[in-house]
Tab-separated table of C-alpha atoms and ligand atoms in Angstrom:
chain	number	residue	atom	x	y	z
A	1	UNK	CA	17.610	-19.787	21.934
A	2	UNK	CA	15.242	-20.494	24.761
A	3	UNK	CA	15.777	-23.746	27.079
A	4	UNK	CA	13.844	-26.470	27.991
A	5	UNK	CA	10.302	-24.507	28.739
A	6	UNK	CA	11.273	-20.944	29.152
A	7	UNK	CA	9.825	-18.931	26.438
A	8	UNK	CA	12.174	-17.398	23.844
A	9	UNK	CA	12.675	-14.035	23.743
A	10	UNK	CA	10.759	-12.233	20.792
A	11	UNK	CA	12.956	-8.999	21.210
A	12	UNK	CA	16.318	-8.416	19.046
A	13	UNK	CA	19.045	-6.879	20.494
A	14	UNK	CA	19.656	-4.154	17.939
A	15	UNK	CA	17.210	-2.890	15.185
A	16	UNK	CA	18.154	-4.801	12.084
A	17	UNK	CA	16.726	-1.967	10.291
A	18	UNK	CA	18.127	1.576	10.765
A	19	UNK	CA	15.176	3.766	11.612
A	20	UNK	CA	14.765	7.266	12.943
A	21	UNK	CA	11.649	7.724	14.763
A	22	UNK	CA	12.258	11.569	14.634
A	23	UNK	CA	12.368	12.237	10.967
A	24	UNK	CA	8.585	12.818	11.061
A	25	UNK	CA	9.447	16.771	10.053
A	26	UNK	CA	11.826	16.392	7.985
A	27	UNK	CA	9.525	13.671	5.721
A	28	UNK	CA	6.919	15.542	5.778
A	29	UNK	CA	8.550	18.849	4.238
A	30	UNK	CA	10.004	16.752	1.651
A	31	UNK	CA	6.837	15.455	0.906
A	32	UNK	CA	5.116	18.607	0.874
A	33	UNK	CA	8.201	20.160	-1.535
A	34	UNK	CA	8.121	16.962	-4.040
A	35	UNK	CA	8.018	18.170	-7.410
A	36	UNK	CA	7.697	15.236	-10.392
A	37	UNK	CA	10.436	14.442	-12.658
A	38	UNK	CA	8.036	14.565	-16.496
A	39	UNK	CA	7.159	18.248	-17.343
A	40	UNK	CA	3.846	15.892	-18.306
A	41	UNK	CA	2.778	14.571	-15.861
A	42	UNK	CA	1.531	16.786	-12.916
A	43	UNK	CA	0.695	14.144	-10.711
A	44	UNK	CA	1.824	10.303	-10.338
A	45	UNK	CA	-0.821	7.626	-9.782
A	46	UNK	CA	-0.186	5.103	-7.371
A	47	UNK	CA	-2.606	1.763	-7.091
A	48	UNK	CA	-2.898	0.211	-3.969
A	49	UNK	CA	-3.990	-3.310	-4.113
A	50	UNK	CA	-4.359	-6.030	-1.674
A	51	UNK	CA	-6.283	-8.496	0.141
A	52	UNK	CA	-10.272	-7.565	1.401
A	53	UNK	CA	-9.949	-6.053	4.855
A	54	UNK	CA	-6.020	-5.923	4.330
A	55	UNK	CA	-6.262	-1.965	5.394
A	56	UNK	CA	-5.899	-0.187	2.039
A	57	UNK	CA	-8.542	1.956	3.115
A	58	UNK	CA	-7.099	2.688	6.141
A	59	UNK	CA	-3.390	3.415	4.666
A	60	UNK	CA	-5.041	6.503	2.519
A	61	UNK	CA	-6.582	7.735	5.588
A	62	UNK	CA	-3.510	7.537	7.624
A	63	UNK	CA	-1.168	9.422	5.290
A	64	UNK	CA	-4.143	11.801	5.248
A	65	UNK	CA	-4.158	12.150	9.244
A	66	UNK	CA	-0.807	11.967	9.332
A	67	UNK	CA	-0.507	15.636	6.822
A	68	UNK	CA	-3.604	16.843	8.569
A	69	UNK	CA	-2.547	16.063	12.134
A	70	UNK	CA	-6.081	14.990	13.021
A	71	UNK	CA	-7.774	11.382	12.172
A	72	UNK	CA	-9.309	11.299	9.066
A	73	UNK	CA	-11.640	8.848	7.291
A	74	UNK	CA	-12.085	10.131	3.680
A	75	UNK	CA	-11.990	6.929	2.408
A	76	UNK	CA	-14.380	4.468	3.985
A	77	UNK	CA	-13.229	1.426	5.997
A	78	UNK	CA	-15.416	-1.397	6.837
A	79	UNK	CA	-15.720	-1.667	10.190
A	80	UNK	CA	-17.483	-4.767	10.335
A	81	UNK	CA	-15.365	-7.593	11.163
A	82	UNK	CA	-14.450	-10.642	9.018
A	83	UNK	CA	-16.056	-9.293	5.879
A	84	UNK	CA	-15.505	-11.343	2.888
A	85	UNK	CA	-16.387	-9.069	0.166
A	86	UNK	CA	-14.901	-5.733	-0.364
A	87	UNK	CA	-16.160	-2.901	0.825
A	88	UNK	CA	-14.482	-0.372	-1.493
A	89	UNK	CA	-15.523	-0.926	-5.117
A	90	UNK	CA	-15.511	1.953	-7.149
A	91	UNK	CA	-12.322	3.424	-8.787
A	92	UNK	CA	-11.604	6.764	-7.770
A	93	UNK	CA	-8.724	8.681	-6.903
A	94	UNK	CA	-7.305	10.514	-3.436
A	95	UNK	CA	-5.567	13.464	-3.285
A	96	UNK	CA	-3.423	14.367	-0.235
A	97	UNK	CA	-3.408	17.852	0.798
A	98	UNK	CA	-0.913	19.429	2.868
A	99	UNK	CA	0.293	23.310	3.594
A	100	UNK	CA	-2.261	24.419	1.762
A	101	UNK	CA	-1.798	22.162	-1.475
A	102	UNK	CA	-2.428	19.250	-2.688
A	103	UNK	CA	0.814	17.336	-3.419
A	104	UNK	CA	1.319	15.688	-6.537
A	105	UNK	CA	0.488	12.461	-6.150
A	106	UNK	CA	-3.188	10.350	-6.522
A	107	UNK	CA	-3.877	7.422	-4.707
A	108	UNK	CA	-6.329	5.126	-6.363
A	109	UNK	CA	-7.592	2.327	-3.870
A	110	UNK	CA	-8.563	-1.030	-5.857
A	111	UNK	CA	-11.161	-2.869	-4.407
A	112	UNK	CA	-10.130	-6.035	-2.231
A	113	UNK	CA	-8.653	-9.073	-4.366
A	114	UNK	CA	-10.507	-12.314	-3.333
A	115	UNK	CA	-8.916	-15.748	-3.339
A	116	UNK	CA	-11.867	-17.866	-4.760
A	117	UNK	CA	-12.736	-14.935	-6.961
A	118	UNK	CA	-11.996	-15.951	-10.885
A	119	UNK	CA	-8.761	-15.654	-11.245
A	120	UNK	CA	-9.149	-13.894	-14.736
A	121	UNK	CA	-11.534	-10.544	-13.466
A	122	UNK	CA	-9.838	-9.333	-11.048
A	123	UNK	CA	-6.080	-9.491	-12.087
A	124	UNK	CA	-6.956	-8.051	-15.639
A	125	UNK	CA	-8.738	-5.145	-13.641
A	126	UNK	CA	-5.704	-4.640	-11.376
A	127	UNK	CA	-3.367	-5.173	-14.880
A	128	UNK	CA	-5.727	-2.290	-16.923
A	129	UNK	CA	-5.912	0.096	-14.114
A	130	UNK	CA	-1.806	-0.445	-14.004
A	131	UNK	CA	-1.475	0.220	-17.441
A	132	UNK	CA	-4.425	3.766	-17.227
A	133	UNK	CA	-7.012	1.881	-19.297
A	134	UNK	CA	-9.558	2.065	-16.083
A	135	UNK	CA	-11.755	5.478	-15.643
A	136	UNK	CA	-12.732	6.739	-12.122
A	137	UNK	CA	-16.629	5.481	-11.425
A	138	UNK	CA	-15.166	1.887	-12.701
A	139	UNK	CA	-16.974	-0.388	-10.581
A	140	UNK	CA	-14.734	-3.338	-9.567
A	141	UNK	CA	-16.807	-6.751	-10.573
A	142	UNK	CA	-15.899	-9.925	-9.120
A	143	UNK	CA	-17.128	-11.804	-12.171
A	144	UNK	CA	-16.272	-9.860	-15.143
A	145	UNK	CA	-13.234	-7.721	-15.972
A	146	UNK	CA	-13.710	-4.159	-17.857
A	147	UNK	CA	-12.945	-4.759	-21.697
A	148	UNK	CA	-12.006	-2.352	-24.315
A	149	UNK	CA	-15.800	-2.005	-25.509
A	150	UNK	CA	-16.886	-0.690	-21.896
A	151	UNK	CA	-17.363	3.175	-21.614
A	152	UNK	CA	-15.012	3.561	-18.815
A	153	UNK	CA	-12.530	1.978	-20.460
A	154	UNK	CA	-9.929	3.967	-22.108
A	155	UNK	CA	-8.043	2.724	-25.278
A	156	UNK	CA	-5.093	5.194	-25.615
A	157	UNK	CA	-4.037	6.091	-21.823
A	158	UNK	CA	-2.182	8.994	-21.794
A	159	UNK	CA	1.424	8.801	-19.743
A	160	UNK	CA	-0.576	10.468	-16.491
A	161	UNK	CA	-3.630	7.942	-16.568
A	162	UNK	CA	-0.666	5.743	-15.565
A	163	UNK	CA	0.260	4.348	-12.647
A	164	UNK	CA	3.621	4.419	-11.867
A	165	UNK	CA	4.017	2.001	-8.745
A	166	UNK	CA	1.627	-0.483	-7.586
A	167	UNK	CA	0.968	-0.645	-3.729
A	168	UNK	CA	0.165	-4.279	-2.429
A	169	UNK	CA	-1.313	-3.924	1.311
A	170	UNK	CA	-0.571	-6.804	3.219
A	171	UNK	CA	-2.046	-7.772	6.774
A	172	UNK	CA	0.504	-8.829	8.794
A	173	UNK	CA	-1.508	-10.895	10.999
A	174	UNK	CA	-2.499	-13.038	7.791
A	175	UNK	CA	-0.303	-13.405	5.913
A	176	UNK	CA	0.848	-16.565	7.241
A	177	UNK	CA	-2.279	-17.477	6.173
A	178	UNK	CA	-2.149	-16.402	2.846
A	179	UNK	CA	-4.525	-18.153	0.625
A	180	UNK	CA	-1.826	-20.360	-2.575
A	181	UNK	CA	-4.816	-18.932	-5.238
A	182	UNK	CA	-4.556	-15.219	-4.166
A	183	UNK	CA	-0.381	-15.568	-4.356
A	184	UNK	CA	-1.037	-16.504	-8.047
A	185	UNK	CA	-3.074	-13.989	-9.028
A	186	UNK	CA	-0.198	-11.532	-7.337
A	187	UNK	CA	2.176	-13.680	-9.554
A	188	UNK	CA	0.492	-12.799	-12.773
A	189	UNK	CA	0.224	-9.079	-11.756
A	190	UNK	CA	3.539	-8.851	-11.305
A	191	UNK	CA	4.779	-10.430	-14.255
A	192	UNK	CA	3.123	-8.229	-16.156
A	193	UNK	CA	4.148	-4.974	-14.544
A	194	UNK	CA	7.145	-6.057	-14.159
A	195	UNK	CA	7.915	-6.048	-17.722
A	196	UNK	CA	6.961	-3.057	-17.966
A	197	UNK	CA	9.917	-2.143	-15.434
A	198	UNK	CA	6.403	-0.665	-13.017
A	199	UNK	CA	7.790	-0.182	-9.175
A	200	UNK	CA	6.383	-2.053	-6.528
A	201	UNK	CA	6.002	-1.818	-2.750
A	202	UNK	CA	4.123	-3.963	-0.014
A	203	UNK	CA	2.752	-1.617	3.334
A	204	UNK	CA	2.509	-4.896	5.903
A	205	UNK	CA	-0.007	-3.313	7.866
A	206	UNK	CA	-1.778	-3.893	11.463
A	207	UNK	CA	1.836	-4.405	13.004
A	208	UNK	CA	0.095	-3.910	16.251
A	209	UNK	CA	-2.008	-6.654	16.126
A	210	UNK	CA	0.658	-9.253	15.249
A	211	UNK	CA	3.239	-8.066	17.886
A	212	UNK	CA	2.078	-7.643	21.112
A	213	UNK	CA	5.512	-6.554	21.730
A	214	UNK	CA	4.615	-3.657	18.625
A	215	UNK	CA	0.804	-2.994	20.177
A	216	UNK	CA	2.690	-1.927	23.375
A	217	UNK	CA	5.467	0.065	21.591
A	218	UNK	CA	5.597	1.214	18.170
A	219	UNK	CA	9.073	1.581	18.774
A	220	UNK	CA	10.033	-1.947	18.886
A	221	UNK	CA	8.803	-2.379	15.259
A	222	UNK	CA	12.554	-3.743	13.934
A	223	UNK	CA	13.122	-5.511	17.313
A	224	UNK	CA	10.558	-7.643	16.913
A	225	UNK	CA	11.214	-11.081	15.464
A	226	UNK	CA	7.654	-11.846	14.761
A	227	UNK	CA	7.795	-8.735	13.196
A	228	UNK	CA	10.489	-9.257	10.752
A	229	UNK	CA	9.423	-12.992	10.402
A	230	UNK	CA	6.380	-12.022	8.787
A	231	UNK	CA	8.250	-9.223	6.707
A	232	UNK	CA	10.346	-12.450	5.493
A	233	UNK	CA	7.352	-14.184	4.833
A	234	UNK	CA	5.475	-11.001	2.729
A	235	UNK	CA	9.006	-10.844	0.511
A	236	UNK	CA	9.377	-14.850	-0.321
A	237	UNK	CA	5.571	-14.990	-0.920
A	238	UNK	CA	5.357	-12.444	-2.973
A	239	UNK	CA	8.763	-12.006	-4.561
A	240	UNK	CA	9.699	-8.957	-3.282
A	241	UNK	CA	12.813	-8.052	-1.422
A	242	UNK	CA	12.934	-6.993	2.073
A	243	UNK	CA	13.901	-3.496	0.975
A	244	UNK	CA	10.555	-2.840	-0.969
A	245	UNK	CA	8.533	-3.907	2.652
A	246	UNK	CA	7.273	-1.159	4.674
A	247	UNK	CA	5.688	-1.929	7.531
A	248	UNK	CA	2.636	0.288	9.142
A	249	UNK	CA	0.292	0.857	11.764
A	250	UNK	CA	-3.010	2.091	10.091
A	251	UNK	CA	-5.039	4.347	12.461
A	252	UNK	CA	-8.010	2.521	13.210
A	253	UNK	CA	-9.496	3.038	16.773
A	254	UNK	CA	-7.378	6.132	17.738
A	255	UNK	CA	-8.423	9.544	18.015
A	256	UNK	CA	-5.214	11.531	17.956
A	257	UNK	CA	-2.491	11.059	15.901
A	258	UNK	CA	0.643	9.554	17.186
A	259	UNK	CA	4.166	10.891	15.680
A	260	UNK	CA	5.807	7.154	15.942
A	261	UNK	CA	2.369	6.127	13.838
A	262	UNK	CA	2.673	9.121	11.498
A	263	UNK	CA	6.984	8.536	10.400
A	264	UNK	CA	5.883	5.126	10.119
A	265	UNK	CA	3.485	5.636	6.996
A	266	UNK	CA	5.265	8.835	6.302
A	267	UNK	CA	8.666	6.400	5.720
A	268	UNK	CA	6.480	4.575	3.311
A	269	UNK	CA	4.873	7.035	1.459
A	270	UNK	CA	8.453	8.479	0.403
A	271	UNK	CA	9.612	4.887	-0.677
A	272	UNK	CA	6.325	4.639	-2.735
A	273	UNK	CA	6.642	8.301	-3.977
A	274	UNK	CA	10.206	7.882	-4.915
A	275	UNK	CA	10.110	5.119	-6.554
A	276	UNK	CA	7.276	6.112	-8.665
A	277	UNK	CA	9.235	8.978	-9.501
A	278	UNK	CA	11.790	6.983	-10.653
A	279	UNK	CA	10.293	5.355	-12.906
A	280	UNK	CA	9.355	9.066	-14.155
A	281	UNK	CA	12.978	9.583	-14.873
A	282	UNK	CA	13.132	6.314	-16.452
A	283	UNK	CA	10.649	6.825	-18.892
A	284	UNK	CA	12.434	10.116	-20.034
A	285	UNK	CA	15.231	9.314	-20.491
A	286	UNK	CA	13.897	6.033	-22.914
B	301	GTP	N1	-5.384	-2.875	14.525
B	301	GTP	C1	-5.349	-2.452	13.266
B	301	GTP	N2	-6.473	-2.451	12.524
B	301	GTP	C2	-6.398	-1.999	11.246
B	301	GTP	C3	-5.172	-1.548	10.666
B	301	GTP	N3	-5.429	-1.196	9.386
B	301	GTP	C4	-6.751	-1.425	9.166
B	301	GTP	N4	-7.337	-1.913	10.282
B	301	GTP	C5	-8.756	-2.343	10.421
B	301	GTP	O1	-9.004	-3.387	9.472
B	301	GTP	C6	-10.322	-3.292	8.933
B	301	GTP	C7	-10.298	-3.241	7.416
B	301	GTP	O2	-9.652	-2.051	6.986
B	301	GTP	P1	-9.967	-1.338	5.582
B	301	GTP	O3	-9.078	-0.159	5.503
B	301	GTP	O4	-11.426	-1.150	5.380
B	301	GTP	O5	-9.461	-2.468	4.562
B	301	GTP	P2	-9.523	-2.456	2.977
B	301	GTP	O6	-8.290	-3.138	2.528
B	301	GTP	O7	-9.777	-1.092	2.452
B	301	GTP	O8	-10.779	-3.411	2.707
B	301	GTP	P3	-11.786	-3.487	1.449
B	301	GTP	O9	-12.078	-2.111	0.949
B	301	GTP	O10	-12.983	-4.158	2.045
B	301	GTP	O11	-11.108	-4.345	0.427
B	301	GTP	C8	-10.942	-2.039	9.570
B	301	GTP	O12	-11.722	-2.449	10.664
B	301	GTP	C9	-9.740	-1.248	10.055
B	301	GTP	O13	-10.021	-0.424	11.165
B	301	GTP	C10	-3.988	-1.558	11.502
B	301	GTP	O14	-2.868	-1.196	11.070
B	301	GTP	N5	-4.150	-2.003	12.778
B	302	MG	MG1	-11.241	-0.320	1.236
């Protein structure tokens, strides 16, 4: 690498991920012609969960602008800066609609996780509304978590009050920064999905603000080292492998959409759709 003073290069030679930046069609039809593996379940719930201000917000609204082909804020995004409390709270689900349908999936966005936050409430929230014990209105509390005695709480969760992958949304311009408490409280999470054999996949978003090599060209996303450093860093951190990290732009100050934005969270709405879906199978077949 570099000598004595010259900056080193942050540019790979060669993507050291294979990517097609034209598949944005082809996803999208596959997406819109999904149909579930479980004659019971008619639609698979996915949790996305993740640091305050991480984007999760903003993910839901960019798969939405990316079927729609227009921006989109359903869901709403804080667009204060340097918030410290989350600004989505209560538990409700997002549908995606697309060529005249709404595709078979339900997005339910889990209010921010906070480091010096308790580390029981908010983990046993995340670890209920895994496991379909948490009704829509739930209002995400920092201090207590929803028992079995609350009204929105539901004691025998059918198989489609489930969710069958859980989304972590991870700023890629933190997560260097990553606070030791919040990793544990992903730790416990996992374990306990993970026994439960529950997918899991991390959307590293706000590429475009850790690379300026990225901000200038979407393109570049698997050329860039810082890029795939902090990829490295979301997998050992979290426990993940490399192959579960998807890494996004979120629409956030745009007022088109972009086709190298949309195949981006496009790519990672399959991987999160699939693998749900898997598990699908799975559970059939037990
Ligand atoms: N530059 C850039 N900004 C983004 C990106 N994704 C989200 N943002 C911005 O980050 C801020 C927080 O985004 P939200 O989507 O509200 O984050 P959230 O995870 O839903 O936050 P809470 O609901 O508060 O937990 C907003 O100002 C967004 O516009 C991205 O990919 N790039
Ligand atoms: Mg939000």
């Amino acid at each position: 690498m570099g000598s004595s003073g010259s900056k080193p290069i942050p540019e790979l030679d060669k993507p050291w991920r294979e990517f097609d930046f034209g598949q944005k069609e082809a996803l999208k039809e596959k997406l819109e012609n999904f149909s579930l593996s479980h004659p019971d379940v008619k639609e698979i719930k996915i949790l996305v969960a993740g640091q305050v201000g991480a984007g999760k917000s903003s993910f839901m609204n960019s798969i939405d602008s990316a079927f729609k082909g227009r921006i989109s804020s359903r869901a709403l995004v804080d667009t204060t800066t340097g918030g410290s409390h989350s600004f989505t709270q209560n538990f409700k689900g997002f549908t995606i609609n697309s060529g005249g349908k709404s595709l078979p999936f339900v997005f339910k966005d889990i209010m921010g996780l906070e480091p010096e936050v308790l580390v029981g409430a908010q983990t046993d929230d995340i670890i209920n509304a895994v496991f379909g014990h948490v009704k829509d209105g739930y209002k995400f509390n920092e201090k207590e978590a929803l028992t079995h005695k609350d009204e929105l709480y539901t004691s025998d969760p059918t198989l489609s009050d489930q969710a069958f992958c859980l989304v972590y949304v991870i700023d890629a311009d933190k997560v260097q920064f990553t606070d030791a408490k919040l990793i544990d409280k992903l730790k416990i999470i996992r374990q306990r999905i993970s026994d439960k054999g529950i997918p899991q996949v991390i959307v590293m978003t706000k590429v475009d603000e850790a690379c300026p090599l990225v901000n200038e060209d979407l393109r570049k996303i698997y050329t860039s080292k810082i890029i795939k450093k902090r990829m490295e860093m979301c997998s050992a951190k979290i426990g993940l492998p490399l192959s579960n990290i998807f890494p996004v732009k979120n629409y956030h100050d745009e007022i088109n959409t972009e086709d190298d934005v949309d195949v981006l969270i496009l790519k990672a709405l399959e991987q999160i759709v699939q693998s749900a879906n898997d598990r699908l199978v799975d559970i059939q077949s037990d």
